[in-house]
Coordinates of C-alpha atoms in Angstrom, one line a residue:
Chain A
M76 CA -9.5 -3.0 33.9
I77 CA -8.7 0.6 33.0
T78 CA -8.2 3.0 35.6
L79 CA -7.2 6.8 35.2
E80 CA -6.5 8.9 38.1
N81 CA -5.9 12.6 38.0
I82 CA -4.1 12.5 34.6
N83 CA -2.7 15.8 33.5
K84 CA -1.2 16.7 30.3
T85 CA 0.1 20.1 29.2
F86 CA 1.3 20.8 25.7
R87 CA 3.8 23.7 25.2
V88 CA 3.2 25.5 22.0
A89 CA 5.4 28.1 20.6
K90 CA 3.6 31.3 19.9
R91 CA 3.9 32.5 16.4
Q92 CA 3.1 35.9 15.3
A93 CA 2.8 36.9 11.7
G94 CA 5.5 39.1 9.9
F95 CA 9.2 38.9 9.3
S96 CA 10.5 40.7 12.4
N97 CA 8.5 38.6 14.7
A98 CA 9.8 35.4 13.0
F99 CA 13.4 36.8 13.3
K100 CA 12.7 37.6 17.1
A101 CA 11.5 34.0 17.5
L102 CA 14.9 32.8 16.5
F103 CA 16.5 34.1 19.8
S104 CA 13.5 34.0 22.3
R105 CA 10.3 32.3 21.9
E106 CA 7.3 32.6 23.9
Y107 CA 5.5 29.6 24.8
E108 CA 1.9 29.1 25.5
H109 CA 0.9 26.2 27.8
I110 CA -2.2 24.4 26.8
H111 CA -3.9 22.1 29.5
A112 CA -4.9 19.3 27.1
L113 CA -6.1 17.2 30.1
S114 CA -6.7 18.3 33.7
N115 CA -7.3 15.8 36.4
V116 CA -8.9 13.2 34.2
S117 CA -10.1 10.3 36.2
F118 CA -12.4 7.4 35.2
T119 CA -12.6 3.6 35.5
I120 CA -13.9 1.3 32.8
N121 CA -14.6 -2.2 33.9
E122 CA -13.9 -5.5 31.9
G123 CA -16.5 -6.0 29.1
E124 CA -17.9 -2.4 29.1
M125 CA -18.5 -0.4 25.9
V126 CA -18.0 3.3 26.5
G127 CA -18.4 6.1 24.1
Y128 CA -16.0 9.0 24.6
I129 CA -17.4 12.3 23.2
G130 CA -16.5 16.0 23.2
P131 CA -15.9 18.6 20.6
N132 CA -12.8 18.8 18.5
G133 CA -9.6 19.7 20.5
A134 CA -11.4 18.6 23.8
G135 CA -8.6 16.1 24.7
K136 CA -10.1 12.7 23.2
S137 CA -7.2 11.8 21.2
T138 CA -4.7 12.9 23.9
T139 CA -6.5 10.4 26.3
I140 CA -6.4 7.6 23.9
K141 CA -2.8 8.1 23.2
I142 CA -1.9 8.1 26.8
M143 CA -4.0 4.9 27.3
C144 CA -2.0 3.4 24.2
G145 CA 1.4 4.4 25.6
V146 CA 2.1 6.9 22.8
L147 CA 2.1 9.8 25.2
T148 CA 3.4 10.2 28.7
P149 CA 1.4 12.4 31.0
E150 CA 2.9 14.9 33.5
S151 CA 1.2 13.4 36.4
G152 CA -1.3 11.0 37.4
I153 CA -1.9 7.2 37.4
C154 CA -3.0 5.1 34.6
Q155 CA -3.3 1.4 35.1
I156 CA -4.6 -0.8 32.2
N157 CA -4.6 -4.6 32.9
G158 CA -2.3 -3.8 35.8
L159 CA 0.3 -2.1 33.7
T160 CA 1.2 1.5 33.2
P161 CA 1.2 2.0 29.3
W162 CA 4.2 4.5 29.0
K163 CA 6.4 2.3 31.3
H164 CA 5.5 -1.2 30.0
R165 CA 5.0 -0.3 26.5
I166 CA 5.6 -3.6 24.8
S167 CA 3.8 -5.9 27.2
H168 CA 0.9 -3.5 27.3
V169 CA 0.4 -3.0 23.6
R170 CA 0.2 -6.7 23.2
E171 CA -3.2 -6.6 25.0
I172 CA -4.6 -3.8 23.1
G173 CA -6.0 -3.1 19.7
V174 CA -6.2 0.4 18.3
V175 CA -8.1 1.8 15.1
F176 CA -7.1 5.3 14.2
G177 CA -10.0 6.0 11.9
Q178 CA -8.2 8.6 9.9
R179 CA -4.9 6.7 9.6
S180 CA -4.5 3.3 7.8
Q181 CA -2.3 0.6 9.0
L182 CA -2.6 -1.5 5.9
W183 CA 0.0 -1.6 3.1
W184 CA -1.3 0.5 0.4
D185 CA 0.1 -1.5 -2.6
V186 CA -0.2 -5.1 -1.5
P187 CA -3.2 -7.4 -0.9
V188 CA -4.9 -6.9 2.5
I189 CA -4.1 -10.5 3.5
D190 CA -0.3 -9.8 3.3
S191 CA -0.7 -6.9 5.6
F192 CA -2.6 -9.2 8.0
E193 CA 0.2 -11.9 7.9
L194 CA 2.8 -9.1 8.6
I195 CA 0.7 -8.1 11.7
R196 CA 0.5 -11.7 12.7
D197 CA 4.3 -12.0 12.7
I198 CA 4.7 -8.5 14.4
Y199 CA 2.5 -9.7 17.4
K200 CA 4.0 -13.2 17.1
T201 CA 0.4 -14.5 17.2
D202 CA 0.3 -18.4 16.9
R203 CA -0.7 -19.7 13.5
I204 CA -3.7 -21.6 14.6
A205 CA -5.2 -18.8 16.7
Y206 CA -4.5 -16.5 13.8
K207 CA -6.2 -18.7 11.4
K208 CA -9.3 -18.9 13.6
N209 CA -9.4 -15.2 14.3
L210 CA -9.0 -14.5 10.5
E211 CA -11.9 -16.9 9.7
E212 CA -14.2 -15.5 12.3
L213 CA -13.4 -11.8 11.4
S214 CA -13.8 -12.4 7.6
H215 CA -17.0 -14.0 8.2
L216 CA -18.4 -11.3 10.5
L217 CA -17.0 -8.3 8.6
E218 CA -17.5 -10.1 5.2
L219 CA -14.0 -9.7 4.1
T220 CA -13.5 -13.0 2.3
E221 CA -13.9 -11.4 -1.2
I222 CA -11.7 -8.5 -0.5
L223 CA -8.7 -10.1 1.3
K224 CA -6.7 -10.5 -2.1
T225 CA -7.3 -6.9 -3.1
P226 CA -4.6 -4.3 -2.5
A227 CA -5.7 -1.7 0.1
R228 CA -5.5 1.1 -2.5
S229 CA -8.3 -0.4 -4.5
L230 CA -10.8 -0.8 -1.6
S231 CA -13.7 1.6 -0.8
L232 CA -13.6 3.5 2.4
G233 CA -16.0 1.2 3.9
Q234 CA -14.2 -2.0 2.9
R235 CA -11.0 -0.4 4.1
M236 CA -12.4 0.4 7.5
R237 CA -13.8 -3.1 8.0
C238 CA -10.2 -4.5 7.2
E239 CA -8.6 -1.9 9.5
I240 CA -10.8 -3.1 12.4
A241 CA -10.0 -6.7 11.6
A242 CA -6.3 -5.9 11.4
S243 CA -6.5 -4.5 15.0
L244 CA -8.3 -7.6 16.3
L245 CA -6.1 -10.3 14.8
H246 CA -4.0 -10.8 18.0
S247 CA -7.4 -11.0 20.2
P248 CA -6.7 -8.0 22.2
K249 CA -8.7 -7.5 25.6
I250 CA -9.2 -3.9 24.8
L251 CA -10.1 -2.2 21.7
F252 CA -9.6 1.7 21.3
L253 CA -11.6 3.0 18.3
D254 CA -10.8 6.7 17.4
E255 CA -13.6 7.7 14.9
P256 CA -14.3 4.3 13.4
T257 CA -17.2 5.4 11.3
I258 CA -15.8 8.8 9.9
G259 CA -16.7 9.1 6.2
L260 CA -18.4 5.9 5.8
D261 CA -21.7 5.3 3.9
A262 CA -24.8 4.1 5.7
P263 CA -24.6 0.4 5.1
S264 CA -20.9 0.4 6.1
K265 CA -21.8 2.3 9.2
L266 CA -24.3 -0.2 10.2
A267 CA -22.0 -3.1 9.4
V268 CA -19.3 -1.6 11.6
R269 CA -21.6 -0.9 14.5
Q270 CA -23.2 -4.3 14.3
F271 CA -19.7 -5.8 14.3
I272 CA -18.5 -3.8 17.4
K273 CA -21.6 -4.8 19.2
E274 CA -21.2 -8.3 18.7
L275 CA -17.6 -8.3 19.6
N276 CA -18.4 -6.7 22.8
Q277 CA -21.2 -9.0 23.6
K278 CA -19.8 -12.4 22.5
N279 CA -16.1 -12.0 23.2
G280 CA -16.4 -9.5 26.1
T281 CA -13.9 -7.2 24.6
T282 CA -13.7 -3.9 26.4
V283 CA -14.4 -1.2 23.8
L284 CA -13.7 2.6 24.1
L285 CA -14.8 4.6 21.0
T286 CA -14.6 8.3 20.3
T287 CA -16.8 9.5 17.6
H288 CA -18.7 12.6 16.5
D289 CA -21.5 10.5 15.0
M290 CA -24.2 10.5 17.6
Q291 CA -25.9 7.5 16.0
D292 CA -22.7 5.5 16.9
I293 CA -23.4 6.4 20.4
E294 CA -26.9 5.8 20.3
A295 CA -26.4 2.4 18.7
L296 CA -23.4 1.2 20.7
S297 CA -22.6 2.7 24.0
E298 CA -24.4 2.3 27.3
R299 CA -22.1 4.7 29.0
I300 CA -20.9 7.9 27.8
L301 CA -18.0 10.1 29.0
L302 CA -18.1 13.7 27.9
I303 CA -14.9 15.6 27.9
G304 CA -14.6 19.3 27.2
K305 CA -11.4 21.6 27.6
G306 CA -9.6 18.8 29.0
K307 CA -12.0 18.0 31.8
I308 CA -14.4 15.0 32.1
L309 CA -17.7 16.8 32.6
L310 CA -20.1 13.9 32.6
D311 CA -20.1 10.3 33.0
G312 CA -23.4 8.4 32.7
S313 CA -25.8 6.4 30.6
L314 CA -27.1 7.8 27.4
N315 CA -30.7 8.0 28.8
E316 CA -29.6 9.9 32.0
L317 CA -27.7 12.3 29.8
K318 CA -30.6 12.8 27.6
K319 CA -32.9 13.5 30.6
R320 CA -30.3 15.9 31.9
A321 CA -30.3 17.9 28.7
T322 CA -34.2 17.9 28.4
N323 CA -37.1 15.7 28.7
R324 CA -39.2 17.5 26.2
K325 CA -40.8 15.4 23.5
T326 CA -41.2 16.3 19.9
L327 CA -44.5 15.6 18.0
I328 CA -44.7 15.7 14.2
I329 CA -48.1 15.8 12.9
E330 CA -49.6 15.9 9.4
Y331 CA -53.2 17.0 9.1
A332 CA -55.9 17.9 6.9
G333 CA -58.1 20.8 7.2
K334 CA -57.5 23.4 10.0
P335 CA -54.4 23.2 12.2
P336 CA -54.8 21.7 15.6
E337 CA -55.2 23.8 18.7
I338 CA -52.2 24.4 20.9
C339 CA -52.6 24.4 24.7
E340 CA -50.4 24.9 27.8
G341 CA -47.1 22.9 27.8
M342 CA -46.7 22.8 24.1
S343 CA -44.9 25.1 21.7
V344 CA -44.9 25.1 17.8
I345 CA -41.6 24.9 16.2
E346 CA -42.8 24.9 12.6
D347 CA -46.2 24.9 10.7
K348 CA -46.2 24.6 7.1
N349 CA -47.6 22.5 4.2
K350 CA -50.0 20.9 6.5
R351 CA -47.2 19.6 8.7
I352 CA -46.8 20.8 12.3
I353 CA -43.9 20.2 14.7
I354 CA -44.6 20.7 18.3
T355 CA -42.5 20.2 21.4
L356 CA -44.1 19.5 24.6
D357 CA -43.2 19.3 28.3
P358 CA -44.3 15.9 29.8
D359 CA -44.4 17.5 33.3
V360 CA -47.1 19.9 32.3
I361 CA -49.1 17.7 29.9
S362 CA -48.8 14.1 29.4
I363 CA -48.5 12.6 25.8
T364 CA -51.9 10.9 25.8
D365 CA -53.6 14.1 26.8
A366 CA -51.7 16.3 24.4
I367 CA -52.7 13.8 21.5
S368 CA -56.4 13.7 22.5
R369 CA -56.5 17.5 22.7
L370 CA -54.7 17.9 19.4
S371 CA -57.0 15.4 17.7
A372 CA -60.1 16.9 19.0
D373 CA -61.0 19.1 16.0
T374 CA -58.4 18.2 13.6
A375 CA -58.2 15.2 11.2
I376 CA -54.7 13.9 11.8
S377 CA -53.3 11.9 8.9
D378 CA -49.9 11.0 10.4
L379 CA -48.2 11.4 13.7
S380 CA -44.8 10.6 15.3
I381 CA -43.3 11.2 18.6
A382 CA -39.6 11.6 19.1
S383 CA -37.5 12.4 22.1
I384 CA -34.4 14.5 21.8
T385 CA -31.9 13.0 19.5
A386 CA -28.4 12.2 20.9
E387 CA -27.2 14.9 18.3
E388 CA -29.5 17.6 19.9
M389 CA -28.6 16.4 23.3
V390 CA -24.8 16.8 22.8
A391 CA -25.3 20.1 21.2
A392 CA -27.3 21.1 24.3
L393 CA -24.6 19.8 26.7
Y394 CA -21.8 21.6 24.8
R395 CA -23.8 24.6 25.1
E396 CA -24.6 24.0 28.9
Y397 CA -20.8 23.7 29.6
S398 CA -19.8 26.2 27.0
I399 CA -17.2 24.1 25.3
Chain B
M164 CA 15.6 -11.3 11.5
G165 CA 12.7 -13.3 10.0
L166 CA 10.4 -10.4 10.6
Y167 CA 12.8 -8.1 8.8
M168 CA 12.8 -10.3 5.7
K169 CA 9.0 -10.4 5.9
F170 CA 9.0 -6.5 5.8
F171 CA 11.6 -6.8 3.0
S172 CA 9.3 -8.9 0.9
M173 CA 6.5 -6.5 1.6
H174 CA 8.6 -3.5 0.4
L175 CA 9.6 -5.4 -2.7
K176 CA 6.0 -6.3 -3.5
S177 CA 5.0 -2.7 -3.0
Q178 CA 7.8 -1.3 -5.1
M179 CA 7.3 -3.7 -7.9
Q180 CA 3.8 -2.4 -8.4
Y181 CA 5.5 0.5 -10.0
K182 CA 8.2 -1.2 -12.1
T183 CA 9.0 1.5 -14.5
S184 CA 9.4 4.1 -11.8
F185 CA 11.6 1.8 -10.0
Y186 CA 14.0 1.1 -12.8
F187 CA 14.3 4.6 -13.8
T188 CA 15.0 5.9 -10.2
A189 CA 17.6 3.1 -9.8
L190 CA 19.1 4.1 -13.1
G191 CA 19.0 7.8 -12.1
Q192 CA 20.8 7.0 -8.8
F193 CA 23.4 5.2 -10.7
L194 CA 24.2 8.0 -13.1
A195 CA 24.1 10.7 -10.4
S196 CA 26.8 9.1 -8.5
F197 CA 28.7 8.1 -11.6
T198 CA 29.4 11.8 -12.4
V199 CA 31.3 12.0 -9.1
F200 CA 33.6 9.2 -10.4
L201 CA 34.1 11.1 -13.6
G202 CA 35.0 14.3 -11.5
I203 CA 37.8 12.5 -9.8
Y204 CA 38.9 11.1 -13.2
F205 CA 39.1 14.4 -14.9
M206 CA 40.8 15.9 -11.9
F207 CA 43.5 13.5 -12.1
S208 CA 44.0 13.7 -15.8
I209 CA 45.2 17.2 -15.0
F210 CA 47.1 16.6 -11.8
E211 CA 49.0 13.3 -11.1
E212 CA 48.3 13.2 -7.5
V213 CA 46.6 14.9 -4.7
E214 CA 48.5 15.7 -1.4
G215 CA 50.7 12.6 -1.8
F216 CA 48.0 10.2 -2.9
A217 CA 47.9 8.8 -6.3
F218 CA 44.6 8.5 -8.4
S219 CA 44.4 4.8 -7.7
E220 CA 44.6 5.3 -4.1
V221 CA 42.1 8.1 -3.8
L222 CA 39.7 5.8 -6.0
L223 CA 40.1 3.1 -3.3
S224 CA 39.1 5.7 -0.5
F225 CA 36.2 6.9 -2.6
A226 CA 34.9 3.3 -3.2
V227 CA 35.0 2.6 0.5
M228 CA 33.1 5.7 1.5
L229 CA 30.5 5.2 -1.3
M230 CA 30.1 1.4 -0.4
A231 CA 29.7 2.3 3.3
F232 CA 27.3 5.2 2.6
S233 CA 25.1 3.1 0.2
L234 CA 24.8 0.2 2.7
A235 CA 23.7 2.6 5.5
E236 CA 21.4 4.3 3.2
M237 CA 19.8 1.0 2.2
F238 CA 19.2 -0.2 5.7
G239 CA 18.8 3.1 7.5
R240 CA 16.2 4.7 5.0
G241 CA 13.8 4.8 7.8
F242 CA 15.6 7.4 9.7
D243 CA 15.9 9.4 6.5
L244 CA 12.2 9.4 6.2
F245 CA 11.6 9.7 9.8
P246 CA 10.2 13.3 9.8
R247 CA 7.4 12.0 7.4
M248 CA 6.7 9.1 9.8
L249 CA 6.2 11.5 12.5
G250 CA 3.9 13.7 10.5
N251 CA 1.7 11.1 9.0
G252 CA 1.0 9.2 12.3
Q253 CA 3.1 6.1 11.2
F254 CA 5.2 6.5 14.1
D255 CA 2.4 6.5 16.5
R256 CA 1.4 3.2 14.9
A257 CA 4.8 1.9 15.6
L258 CA 4.5 2.9 19.2
V259 CA 1.4 0.7 19.7
R260 CA 3.1 -2.5 18.3
P261 CA 5.0 -4.8 20.5
R262 CA 8.4 -4.4 18.8
S263 CA 11.4 -2.2 19.3
I264 CA 11.0 1.3 18.0
I265 CA 14.4 1.3 16.1
F266 CA 13.7 -2.1 14.5
Q267 CA 10.3 -0.8 13.3
T268 CA 11.6 2.5 12.0
L269 CA 14.2 0.5 9.9
A270 CA 11.7 -2.0 8.8
M271 CA 9.0 0.3 7.9
Q272 CA 10.9 2.0 5.0
M273 CA 13.2 0.4 2.5
D274 CA 14.1 1.8 -0.8
F275 CA 15.5 -0.5 -3.3
T276 CA 16.1 2.2 -6.0
R277 CA 19.3 2.8 -3.7
L278 CA 20.5 -0.4 -5.1
G279 CA 21.7 1.6 -8.1
R280 CA 24.2 3.5 -6.0
A281 CA 25.2 0.3 -4.1
A282 CA 25.8 -1.5 -7.4
Q283 CA 27.9 1.4 -8.5
A284 CA 29.9 1.4 -5.4
L285 CA 30.4 -2.2 -5.8
I286 CA 31.8 -1.7 -9.4
V287 CA 34.2 1.0 -8.2
L288 CA 35.2 -1.2 -5.4
I289 CA 36.0 -4.1 -7.7
Y290 CA 37.9 -1.9 -10.0
A291 CA 39.8 -0.1 -7.2
I292 CA 40.9 -3.2 -5.3
P293 CA 43.4 -4.5 -7.8
A294 CA 44.1 -1.0 -9.3
S295 CA 45.0 0.7 -6.1
G296 CA 48.5 -0.8 -5.9
V297 CA 48.0 -2.2 -2.5
H298 CA 49.8 -5.5 -1.8
W299 CA 46.6 -7.3 -0.7
S300 CA 47.0 -9.7 2.1
P301 CA 44.4 -11.1 4.6
D302 CA 44.9 -8.6 7.1
R303 CA 44.6 -5.8 4.6
F304 CA 41.3 -7.4 3.2
F305 CA 40.1 -7.6 6.8
T306 CA 41.0 -3.9 7.2
L307 CA 38.9 -3.0 4.0
F308 CA 36.0 -5.0 5.5
L309 CA 36.3 -3.2 8.7
M310 CA 36.3 0.1 6.9
I311 CA 33.2 -0.6 4.9
V312 CA 31.2 -2.0 7.8
C313 CA 32.2 0.5 10.4
G314 CA 31.9 3.2 7.9
S315 CA 28.3 2.3 7.2
L316 CA 27.7 2.1 10.9
I317 CA 28.9 5.7 11.3
F318 CA 26.8 6.8 8.6
F319 CA 23.8 4.9 10.2
A320 CA 24.6 6.8 13.5
L321 CA 24.5 10.1 11.6
F322 CA 21.0 9.1 10.1
M323 CA 19.9 8.3 13.6
I324 CA 21.1 11.7 15.0
Y325 CA 19.2 13.2 12.0
A326 CA 16.0 11.4 13.1
A327 CA 16.4 12.3 16.6
F328 CA 16.6 16.1 15.6
S329 CA 13.2 15.6 13.9
F330 CA 11.7 14.9 17.3
F331 CA 12.4 18.5 18.2
T332 CA 12.0 20.4 14.9
V333 CA 11.0 19.8 11.3
E334 CA 12.9 22.7 9.8
G335 CA 16.4 23.2 8.9
L336 CA 17.5 19.6 9.2
E337 CA 19.4 19.9 6.0
F338 CA 22.5 20.9 7.9
M339 CA 23.0 17.2 8.7
N340 CA 23.5 16.5 5.1
I341 CA 26.9 18.2 5.5
F342 CA 27.8 15.1 7.4
T343 CA 26.0 12.5 5.4
D344 CA 25.9 13.4 1.8
G345 CA 28.9 15.6 2.6
G346 CA 30.8 12.8 4.1
V347 CA 30.6 10.9 0.9
Q348 CA 31.5 13.9 -1.2
F349 CA 34.5 14.9 0.8
G350 CA 35.5 11.3 1.4
R351 CA 36.3 11.1 -2.2
Y352 CA 39.8 12.2 -1.2
P353 CA 41.7 11.1 2.0
F354 CA 40.6 13.5 4.9
S355 CA 44.0 14.7 5.4
I356 CA 43.9 16.8 2.3
Y357 CA 41.4 19.2 4.0
G358 CA 44.0 20.3 6.7
E359 CA 44.8 19.6 10.3
G360 CA 41.6 21.1 11.9
I361 CA 39.1 19.2 9.6
L362 CA 41.0 16.0 10.2
R363 CA 40.9 16.5 13.9
F364 CA 37.2 17.1 13.8
L365 CA 36.6 14.0 11.7
T366 CA 38.7 12.0 14.1
F367 CA 37.3 13.1 17.5
V368 CA 33.8 14.6 16.8
I369 CA 32.3 12.7 13.8
P370 CA 34.8 10.0 13.4
L371 CA 34.6 9.5 9.7
A372 CA 38.5 9.7 9.4
L373 CA 38.7 6.6 11.6
V374 CA 37.1 4.5 8.9
Q375 CA 38.8 6.3 5.9
Y376 CA 42.1 8.1 6.3
Y377 CA 43.8 6.0 9.2
P378 CA 43.0 2.5 7.9
L379 CA 43.8 3.7 4.4
L380 CA 47.4 4.5 5.6
Y381 CA 47.5 1.0 6.9
L382 CA 46.4 -0.5 3.6
L383 CA 48.9 1.6 1.7
G384 CA 51.7 0.3 3.9
R385 CA 52.5 3.7 5.2
E386 CA 51.8 2.9 8.9
D387 CA 52.2 -0.6 10.4
S388 CA 50.7 -0.1 13.8
L389 CA 47.6 -2.2 14.5
L390 CA 46.0 1.0 15.8
Y391 CA 45.5 2.1 12.3
M392 CA 44.1 -1.1 11.3
F393 CA 41.5 -1.2 14.1
A394 CA 40.6 2.6 14.0
P395 CA 37.4 1.8 12.3
L396 CA 36.2 -0.2 15.4
M397 CA 37.0 2.7 17.6
G398 CA 34.8 4.8 15.3
T399 CA 31.7 2.6 16.0
I400 CA 31.7 4.1 19.5
F401 CA 29.9 7.0 17.9
L402 CA 26.9 4.8 17.8
L403 CA 26.4 5.2 21.5
P404 CA 25.9 9.0 21.7
A405 CA 23.7 8.8 18.6
Y406 CA 21.6 6.1 20.3
G407 CA 21.4 8.2 23.5
F408 CA 20.2 11.2 21.6
F409 CA 17.5 9.1 19.8
R410 CA 16.3 7.9 23.1
F411 CA 16.3 11.4 24.5
G412 CA 14.2 12.6 21.6
L413 CA 11.9 9.9 21.8
S414 CA 11.2 10.6 25.5
Q415 CA 10.6 14.3 24.5
Y416 CA 8.3 13.2 21.8
K417 CA 6.2 11.2 24.3
S418 CA 5.9 14.1 26.6
T419 CA 5.1 16.8 24.0
G420 CA 3.3 14.9 21.2
S421 CA 3.7 15.8 17.5

């Protein structure tokens, strides 16, 4: 469905130095810096997959998405989406994709949302019956019915994002690109958006590629993760695989009464205060059951929870590992 | 065309949200270009004629240029605001929509406050047509029509070049105003009064004289050749390099990003 092979993209950026004399020199000869935004990026995404695309700021996520949308042309490499090359067959390609740029709105600021939707229907020449069906379904799932008559400027960020997502799906695209869809949203809106994307992927089989910095998005949504850093694809695998790769240490949080529990081999204390101790343990040295029975031997435990590494910590560890 | 009307009604709805601002800007535009008209009037209350053109004849040339410019400005506003579209990502949005880029550029920006200028151009034109002393006949009316339509196409092409430049740089684009706004200001008088060199430049490089000076001579009965009548049509060839340049800019944008 989506295939990228050895995509390269370099940006030429003029070097600018401070000071008037340098600015004057730049009038005549400019020095350029070449930034390799993407080097030999290759991956394949099958129909119906949901993929999380992560990496620090400036790693090349947006550039990849822009290439896949046909906004940018790479220097070299092959990109085939639904059998088309985005930058060569722009118009027929974009009919089949939906794009949400989380930080940029496609709704008209001063007119009711429904008017924007109808304009989009006409831009895509979506047939009226299909549009009506889509609109009903989307308003139901994203709870838009009450806000459709409101101008976009009076919507909350969460409401607006739900409208943005609906706007990108009115023409029933096969592929949906989401660039930071949950940025700045409050918790209920994030949950609603995630829930919706999940359903969309499962019920309609829409292929979804999303970039995000919110690791809960990744945890909730994607089976598969692509990690990009400095323009290179570093990892491609499932969330669990990546977590294991980062570390398989478990974290125990214990609240206790009386004296603190005794620590044995394979455990280390992260924090111990106010009768609450945080311990990490290596399951290769000591199993969790053993650890708990040891810890509870002479201590009265009032509360205990076990956590594996969070996606956030995993990503931080991965970024460290690859020094990106 | 249906879609353009749809965009049109969206813009109208948006701008009507701020009614007071809308009326005041339109009024401001109207008054601003009105001063130009006064300028000509006062000048001619001192001098009877300029380089062989009477006041009423100059007025006709001014009316044509103003009309052509305001039409181009009304429809080509998108090119004018193009640097902003590039900056705020609206242009990227246009690229992911299944419609032509130029169509979307034009449809995404419309500014009805420019109606103020257009209305004034129309008033001046209605006044100038009988006052100019031209012996109106169907072919002369047709020439006038060509002057206005082709004139606005040339201004339109200039706007497109301006937009194409903004693919490369965002600074120093004001120099293009010499040709657009400047075209209207200088176009108050037949271009011949600025001398041979300028006239040649405005004939062969930026063909504004082809929609103003030459057909004006035909209207005034000073030239009978059909070449003068159809000069405006030749001027529209200017659209081709402008379009080519825009396409070139677009391909640069796609390979460099913003």
